[in-house]
Tab-separated table of C-alpha atoms and ligand atoms in Angstrom:
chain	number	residue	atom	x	y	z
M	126	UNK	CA	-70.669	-131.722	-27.672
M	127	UNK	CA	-68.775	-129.898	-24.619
M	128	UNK	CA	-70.976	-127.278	-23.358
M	129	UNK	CA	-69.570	-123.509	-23.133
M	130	UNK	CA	-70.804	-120.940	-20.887
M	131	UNK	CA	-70.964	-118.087	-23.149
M	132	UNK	CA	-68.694	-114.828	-22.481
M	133	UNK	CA	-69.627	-111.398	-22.875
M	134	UNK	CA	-66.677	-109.475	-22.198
M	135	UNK	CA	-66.793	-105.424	-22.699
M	136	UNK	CA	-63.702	-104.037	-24.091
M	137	UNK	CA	-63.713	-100.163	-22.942
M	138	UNK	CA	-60.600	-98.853	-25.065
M	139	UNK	CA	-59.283	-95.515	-23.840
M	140	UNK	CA	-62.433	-94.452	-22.307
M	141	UNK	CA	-63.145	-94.070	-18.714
M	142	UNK	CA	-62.689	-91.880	-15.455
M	143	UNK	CA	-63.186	-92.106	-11.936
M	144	UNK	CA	-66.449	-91.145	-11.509
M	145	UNK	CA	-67.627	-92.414	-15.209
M	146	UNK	CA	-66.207	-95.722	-14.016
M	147	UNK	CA	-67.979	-95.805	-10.483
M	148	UNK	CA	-71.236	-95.330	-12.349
M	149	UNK	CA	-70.233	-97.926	-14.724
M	150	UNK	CA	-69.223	-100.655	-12.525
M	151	UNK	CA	-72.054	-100.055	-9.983
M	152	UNK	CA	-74.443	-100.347	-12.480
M	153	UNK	CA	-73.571	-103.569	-13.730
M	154	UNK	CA	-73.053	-105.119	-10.604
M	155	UNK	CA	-76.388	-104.714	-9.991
M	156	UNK	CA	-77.936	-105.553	-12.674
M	157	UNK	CA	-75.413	-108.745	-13.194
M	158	UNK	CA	-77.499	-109.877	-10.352
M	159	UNK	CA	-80.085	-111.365	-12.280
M	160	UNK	CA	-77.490	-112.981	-14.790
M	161	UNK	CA	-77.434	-116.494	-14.553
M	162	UNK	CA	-75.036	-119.943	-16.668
M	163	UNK	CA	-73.185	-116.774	-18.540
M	164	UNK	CA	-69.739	-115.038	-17.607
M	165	UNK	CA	-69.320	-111.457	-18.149
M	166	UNK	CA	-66.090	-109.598	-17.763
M	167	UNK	CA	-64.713	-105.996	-18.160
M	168	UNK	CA	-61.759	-104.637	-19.518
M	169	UNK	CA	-61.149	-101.169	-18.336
M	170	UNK	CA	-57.390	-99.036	-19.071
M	171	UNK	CA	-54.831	-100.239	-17.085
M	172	UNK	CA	-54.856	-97.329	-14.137
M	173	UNK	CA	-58.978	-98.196	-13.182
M	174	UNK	CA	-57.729	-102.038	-12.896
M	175	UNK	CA	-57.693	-102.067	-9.086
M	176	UNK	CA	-61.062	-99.829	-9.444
M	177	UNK	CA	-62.432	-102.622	-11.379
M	178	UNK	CA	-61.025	-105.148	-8.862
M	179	UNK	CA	-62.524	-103.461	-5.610
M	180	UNK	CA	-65.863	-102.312	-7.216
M	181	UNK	CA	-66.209	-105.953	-9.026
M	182	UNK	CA	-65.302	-108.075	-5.818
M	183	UNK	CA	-67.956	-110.742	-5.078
M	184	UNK	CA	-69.573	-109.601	-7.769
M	185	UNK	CA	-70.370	-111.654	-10.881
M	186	UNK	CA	-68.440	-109.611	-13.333
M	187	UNK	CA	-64.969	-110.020	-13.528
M	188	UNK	CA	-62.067	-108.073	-14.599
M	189	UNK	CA	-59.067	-108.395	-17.085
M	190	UNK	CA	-56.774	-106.406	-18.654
M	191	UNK	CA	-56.635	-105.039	-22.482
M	192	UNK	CA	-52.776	-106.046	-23.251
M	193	UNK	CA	-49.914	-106.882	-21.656
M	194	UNK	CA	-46.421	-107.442	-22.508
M	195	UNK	CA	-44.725	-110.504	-23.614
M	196	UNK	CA	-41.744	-110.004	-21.512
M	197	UNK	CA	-41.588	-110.786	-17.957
M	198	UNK	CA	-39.509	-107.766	-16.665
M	199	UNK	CA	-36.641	-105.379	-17.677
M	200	UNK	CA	-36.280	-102.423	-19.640
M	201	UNK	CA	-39.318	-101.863	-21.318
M	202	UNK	CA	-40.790	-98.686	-20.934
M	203	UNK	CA	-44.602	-98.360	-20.569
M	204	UNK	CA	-45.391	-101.564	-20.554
M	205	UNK	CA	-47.512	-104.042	-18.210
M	206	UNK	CA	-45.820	-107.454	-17.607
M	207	UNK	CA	-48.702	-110.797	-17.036
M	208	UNK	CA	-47.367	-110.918	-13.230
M	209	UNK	CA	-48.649	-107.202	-12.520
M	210	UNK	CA	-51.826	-108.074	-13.551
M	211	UNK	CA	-51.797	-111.229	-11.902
M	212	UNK	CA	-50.819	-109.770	-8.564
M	213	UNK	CA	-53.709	-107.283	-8.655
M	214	UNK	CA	-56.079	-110.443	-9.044
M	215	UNK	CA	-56.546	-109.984	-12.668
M	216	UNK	CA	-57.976	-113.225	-14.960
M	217	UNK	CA	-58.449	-112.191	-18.225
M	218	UNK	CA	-56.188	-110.569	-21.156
M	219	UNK	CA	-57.275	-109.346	-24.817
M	220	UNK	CA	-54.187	-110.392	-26.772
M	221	UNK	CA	-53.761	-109.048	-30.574
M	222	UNK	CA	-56.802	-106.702	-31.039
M	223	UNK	CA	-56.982	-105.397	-34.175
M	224	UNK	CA	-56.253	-101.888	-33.039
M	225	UNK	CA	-53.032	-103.124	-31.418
M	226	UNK	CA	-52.354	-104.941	-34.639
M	227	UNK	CA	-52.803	-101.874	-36.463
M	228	UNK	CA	-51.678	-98.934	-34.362
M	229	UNK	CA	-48.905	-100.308	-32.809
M	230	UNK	CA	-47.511	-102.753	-35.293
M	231	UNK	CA	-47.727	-105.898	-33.401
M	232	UNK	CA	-46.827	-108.831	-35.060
M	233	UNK	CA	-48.258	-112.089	-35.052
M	234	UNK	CA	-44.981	-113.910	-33.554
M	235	UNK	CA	-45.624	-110.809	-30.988
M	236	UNK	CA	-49.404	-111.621	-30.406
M	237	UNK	CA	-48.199	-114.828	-30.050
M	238	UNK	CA	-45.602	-114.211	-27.441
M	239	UNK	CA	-48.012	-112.204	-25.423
M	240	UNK	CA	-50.711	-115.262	-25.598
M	241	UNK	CA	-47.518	-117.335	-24.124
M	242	UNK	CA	-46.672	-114.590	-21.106
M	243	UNK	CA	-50.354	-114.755	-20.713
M	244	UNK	CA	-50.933	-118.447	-20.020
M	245	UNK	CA	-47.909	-119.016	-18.412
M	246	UNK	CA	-48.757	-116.293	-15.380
M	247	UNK	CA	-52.326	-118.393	-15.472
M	248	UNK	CA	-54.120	-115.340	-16.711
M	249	UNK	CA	-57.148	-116.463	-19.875
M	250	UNK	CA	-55.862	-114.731	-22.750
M	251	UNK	CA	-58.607	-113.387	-25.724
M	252	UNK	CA	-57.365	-113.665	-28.528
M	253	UNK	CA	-58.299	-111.410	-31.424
M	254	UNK	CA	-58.200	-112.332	-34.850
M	255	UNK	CA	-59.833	-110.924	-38.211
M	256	UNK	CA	-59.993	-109.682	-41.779
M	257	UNK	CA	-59.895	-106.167	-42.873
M	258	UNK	CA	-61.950	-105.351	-45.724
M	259	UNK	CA	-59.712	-105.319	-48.584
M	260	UNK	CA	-58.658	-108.969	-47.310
M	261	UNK	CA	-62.133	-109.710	-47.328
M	262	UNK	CA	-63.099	-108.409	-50.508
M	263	UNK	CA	-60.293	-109.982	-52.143
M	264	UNK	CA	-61.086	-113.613	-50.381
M	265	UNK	CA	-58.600	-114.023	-47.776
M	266	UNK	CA	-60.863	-113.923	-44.631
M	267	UNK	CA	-59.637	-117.482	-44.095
M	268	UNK	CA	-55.996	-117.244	-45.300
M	269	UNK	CA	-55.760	-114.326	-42.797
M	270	UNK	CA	-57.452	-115.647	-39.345
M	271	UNK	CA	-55.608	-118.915	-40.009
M	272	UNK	CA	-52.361	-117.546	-39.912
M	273	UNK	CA	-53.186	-115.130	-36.952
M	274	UNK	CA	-54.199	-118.431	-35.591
M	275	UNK	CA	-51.745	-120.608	-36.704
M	276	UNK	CA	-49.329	-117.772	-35.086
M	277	UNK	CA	-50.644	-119.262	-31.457
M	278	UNK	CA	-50.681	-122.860	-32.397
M	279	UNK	CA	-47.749	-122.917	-33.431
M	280	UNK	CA	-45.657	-121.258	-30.484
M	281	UNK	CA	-47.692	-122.566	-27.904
M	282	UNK	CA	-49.290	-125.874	-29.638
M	283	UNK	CA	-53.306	-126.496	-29.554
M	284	UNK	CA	-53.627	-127.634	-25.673
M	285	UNK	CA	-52.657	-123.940	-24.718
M	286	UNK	CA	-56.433	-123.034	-26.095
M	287	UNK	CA	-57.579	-125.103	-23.409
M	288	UNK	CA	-57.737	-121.699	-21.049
M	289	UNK	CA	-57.891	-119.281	-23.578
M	290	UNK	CA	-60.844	-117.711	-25.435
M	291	UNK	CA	-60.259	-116.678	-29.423
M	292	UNK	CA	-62.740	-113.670	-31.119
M	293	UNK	CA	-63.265	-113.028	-34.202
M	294	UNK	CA	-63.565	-109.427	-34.959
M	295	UNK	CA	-63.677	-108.581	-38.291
M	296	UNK	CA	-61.713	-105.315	-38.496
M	297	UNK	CA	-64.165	-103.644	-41.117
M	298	UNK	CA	-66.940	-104.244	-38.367
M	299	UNK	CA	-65.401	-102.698	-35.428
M	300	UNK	CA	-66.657	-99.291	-34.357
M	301	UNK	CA	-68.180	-98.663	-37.671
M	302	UNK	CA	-71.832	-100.082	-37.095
M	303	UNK	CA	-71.625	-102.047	-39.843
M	304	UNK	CA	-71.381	-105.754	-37.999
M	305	UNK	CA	-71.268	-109.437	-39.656
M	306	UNK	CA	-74.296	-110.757	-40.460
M	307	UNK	CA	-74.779	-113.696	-38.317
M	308	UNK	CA	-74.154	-116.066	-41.054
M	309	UNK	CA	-70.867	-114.284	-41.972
M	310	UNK	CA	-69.898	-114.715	-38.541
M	311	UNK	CA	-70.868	-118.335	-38.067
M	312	UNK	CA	-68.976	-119.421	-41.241
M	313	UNK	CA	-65.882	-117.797	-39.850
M	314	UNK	CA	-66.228	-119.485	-36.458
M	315	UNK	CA	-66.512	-122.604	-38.019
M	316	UNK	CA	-63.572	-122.475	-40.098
M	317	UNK	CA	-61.623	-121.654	-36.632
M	318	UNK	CA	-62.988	-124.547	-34.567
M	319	UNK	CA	-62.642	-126.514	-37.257
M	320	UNK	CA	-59.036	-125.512	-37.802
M	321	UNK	CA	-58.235	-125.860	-34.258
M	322	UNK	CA	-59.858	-129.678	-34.719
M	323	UNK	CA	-57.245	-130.994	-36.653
M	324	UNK	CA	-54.988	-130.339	-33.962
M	325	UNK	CA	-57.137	-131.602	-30.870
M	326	UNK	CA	-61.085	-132.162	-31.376
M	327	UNK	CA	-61.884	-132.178	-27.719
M	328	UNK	CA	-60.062	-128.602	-27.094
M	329	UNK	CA	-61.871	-127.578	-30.445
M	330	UNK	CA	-65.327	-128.420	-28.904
M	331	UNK	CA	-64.720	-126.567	-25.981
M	332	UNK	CA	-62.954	-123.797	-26.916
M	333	UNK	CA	-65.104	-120.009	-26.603
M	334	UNK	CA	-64.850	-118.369	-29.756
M	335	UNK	CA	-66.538	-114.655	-29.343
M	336	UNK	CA	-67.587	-112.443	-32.490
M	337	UNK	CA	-66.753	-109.278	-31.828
M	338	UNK	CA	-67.820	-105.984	-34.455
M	339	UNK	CA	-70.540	-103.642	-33.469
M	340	UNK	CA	-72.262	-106.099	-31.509
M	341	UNK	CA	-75.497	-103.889	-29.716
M	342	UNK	CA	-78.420	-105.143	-27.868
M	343	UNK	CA	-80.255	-105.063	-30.944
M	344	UNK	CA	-78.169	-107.537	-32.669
M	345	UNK	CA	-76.473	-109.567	-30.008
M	346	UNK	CA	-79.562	-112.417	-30.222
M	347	UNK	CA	-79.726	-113.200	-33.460
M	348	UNK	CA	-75.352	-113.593	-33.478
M	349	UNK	CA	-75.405	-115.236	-30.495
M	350	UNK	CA	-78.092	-117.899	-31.686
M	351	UNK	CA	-75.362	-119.219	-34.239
M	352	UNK	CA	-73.653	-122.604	-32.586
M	353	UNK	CA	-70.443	-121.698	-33.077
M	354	UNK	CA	-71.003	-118.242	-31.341
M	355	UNK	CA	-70.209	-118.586	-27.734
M	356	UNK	CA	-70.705	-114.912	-26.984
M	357	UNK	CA	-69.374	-111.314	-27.411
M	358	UNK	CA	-66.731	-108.972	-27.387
M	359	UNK	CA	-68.444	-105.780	-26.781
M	360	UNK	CA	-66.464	-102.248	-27.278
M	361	UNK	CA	-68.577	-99.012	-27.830
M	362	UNK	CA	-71.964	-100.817	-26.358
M	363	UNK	CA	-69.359	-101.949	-23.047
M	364	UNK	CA	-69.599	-98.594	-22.289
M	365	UNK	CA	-73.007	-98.017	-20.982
M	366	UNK	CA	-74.708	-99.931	-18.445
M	367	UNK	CA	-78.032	-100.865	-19.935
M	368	UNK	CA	-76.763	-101.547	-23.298
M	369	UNK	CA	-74.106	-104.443	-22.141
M	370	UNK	CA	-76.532	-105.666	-19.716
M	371	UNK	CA	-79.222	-106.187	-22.799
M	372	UNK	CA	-76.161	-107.471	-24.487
M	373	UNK	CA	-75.314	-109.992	-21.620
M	374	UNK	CA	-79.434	-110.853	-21.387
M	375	UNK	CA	-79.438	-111.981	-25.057
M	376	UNK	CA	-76.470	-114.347	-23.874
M	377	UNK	CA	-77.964	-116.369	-21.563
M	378	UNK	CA	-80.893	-117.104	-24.407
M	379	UNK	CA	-78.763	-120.543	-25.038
M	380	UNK	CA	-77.009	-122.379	-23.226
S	260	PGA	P1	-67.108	-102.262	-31.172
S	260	PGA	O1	-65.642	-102.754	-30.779
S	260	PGA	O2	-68.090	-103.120	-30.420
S	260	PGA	O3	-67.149	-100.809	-30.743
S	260	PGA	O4	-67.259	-102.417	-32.650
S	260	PGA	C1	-65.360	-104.124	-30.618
S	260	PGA	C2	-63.892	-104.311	-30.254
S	260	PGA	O5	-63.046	-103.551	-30.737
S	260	PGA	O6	-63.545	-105.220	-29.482
């Protein structure tokens, strides 16, 4: 089996300022220091990127970006095209969070788009998929993260997962405290490697597939012990030093 170096990447939202940041970042650069066979990543707003990127440097957290847009330039107010981000050194990019998904209306031919602008500027895109409740309750959980999927595949065909990460973040787990059980979470993973195996097995073996939902230091062990769990993505806990640190330390309990 190909190995994967499991990802904890924090996810801050909207939250952040200067100073709040400074604390943040020098915090975990410390203590990232005694980190060792994981990767760990930030994603602060857009405006504290090149904070992240000076604080971060020769560090062993890295940086990416929350969104970006799927066009490469023009007339598109407010938006952040993949060669900005590139250009300020930036690696990573959550594409299709739930919250995007759901507040802004993006589509999956959209999500997909931005995975595309993503790759093809060479930034790692993570790619968020997941059920809400009522599709859960009602048995879709499958139907529903294979098309998200599927959305991907099919624009950009299954080698494009090669330098991309996928999480599953069930949206009726995110920010409510109320995460997966670890079993819930490994069936799900399963179903996406193996759905990305009937495509390309080898890509499917290596590809990182986070669980993302309320992880905390408390429970990041016993989700990250499942073998199709290849780490986190972290919002409210991303937020405090000591808590994505313990999150990052249960990590590096497999390899
Ligand atoms: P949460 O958020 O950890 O606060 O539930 C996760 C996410 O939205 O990525």
């Amino acid at each position: 089996m190909a190995t994967r170096t499991r990802l904890v990447a924090g996810n801050w939202k909207m939250h952040g300022s200067r100073a709040a940041n400074d604390a943040l970042l020098g915090a975990l650069v410390s203590g990232a220091r005694e980190l060792a066979g994981i990767e760990c990543v930030v994603c602060p707003p857009f405006p504290y990127l090149p904070q992240a990127a000076d604080r971060l440097a020769g560090s062993r957290v890295g940086w990416g970006a929350q969104n970006l847009s799927e066009h490469g330039s023009g007339a598109y107010t407010g938006e952040v095209s993949a060669a900005m981000l590139v250009e300020f050194g930036c690696r990573y990019a959550i594409v299709g969070h739930s919250e995007r998904r759901a507040l802004y209306g993006e589509t999956d031919t959209q999500v997909a788009a931005k995975f595309a602008a993503a790759r093809k500027a060479g930034l790692v895109p993570i790619l968020c998929v997941g059920e809400s409740l009522a599709e859960r309750e009602s048995g879709r959980t499958e139907q529903v993260v294979a098309r998200q999927l599927d959305a991907v595949v099919d624009a950009s065909g299954a080698d494009s997962l090669a330098r991309a990460v996928l999480a599953y973040e069930p949206v009726w787990a995110i920010g409510t405290g109320r995460n997966a059980t670890p079993e819930q979470a490994q069936h799900v993973h399963a179903y996406l490697r193996a759905r990305v195996a009937r495509s390309d097995d080898g890509i499917a073996a290596g590809l990182r597939i986070l669980y993302g939902g309320s992880v905390k230091a408390a429970n990041a062990a016993a989700i990250f012990a499942m073998p199709d769990v290849d780490g986190g993505l972290i919002g409210g806990a991303s937020l405090v030093a000591e808590d994505f640190l313990a999150i990052c330390r249960a990590a590096e309990g497999k390899e």
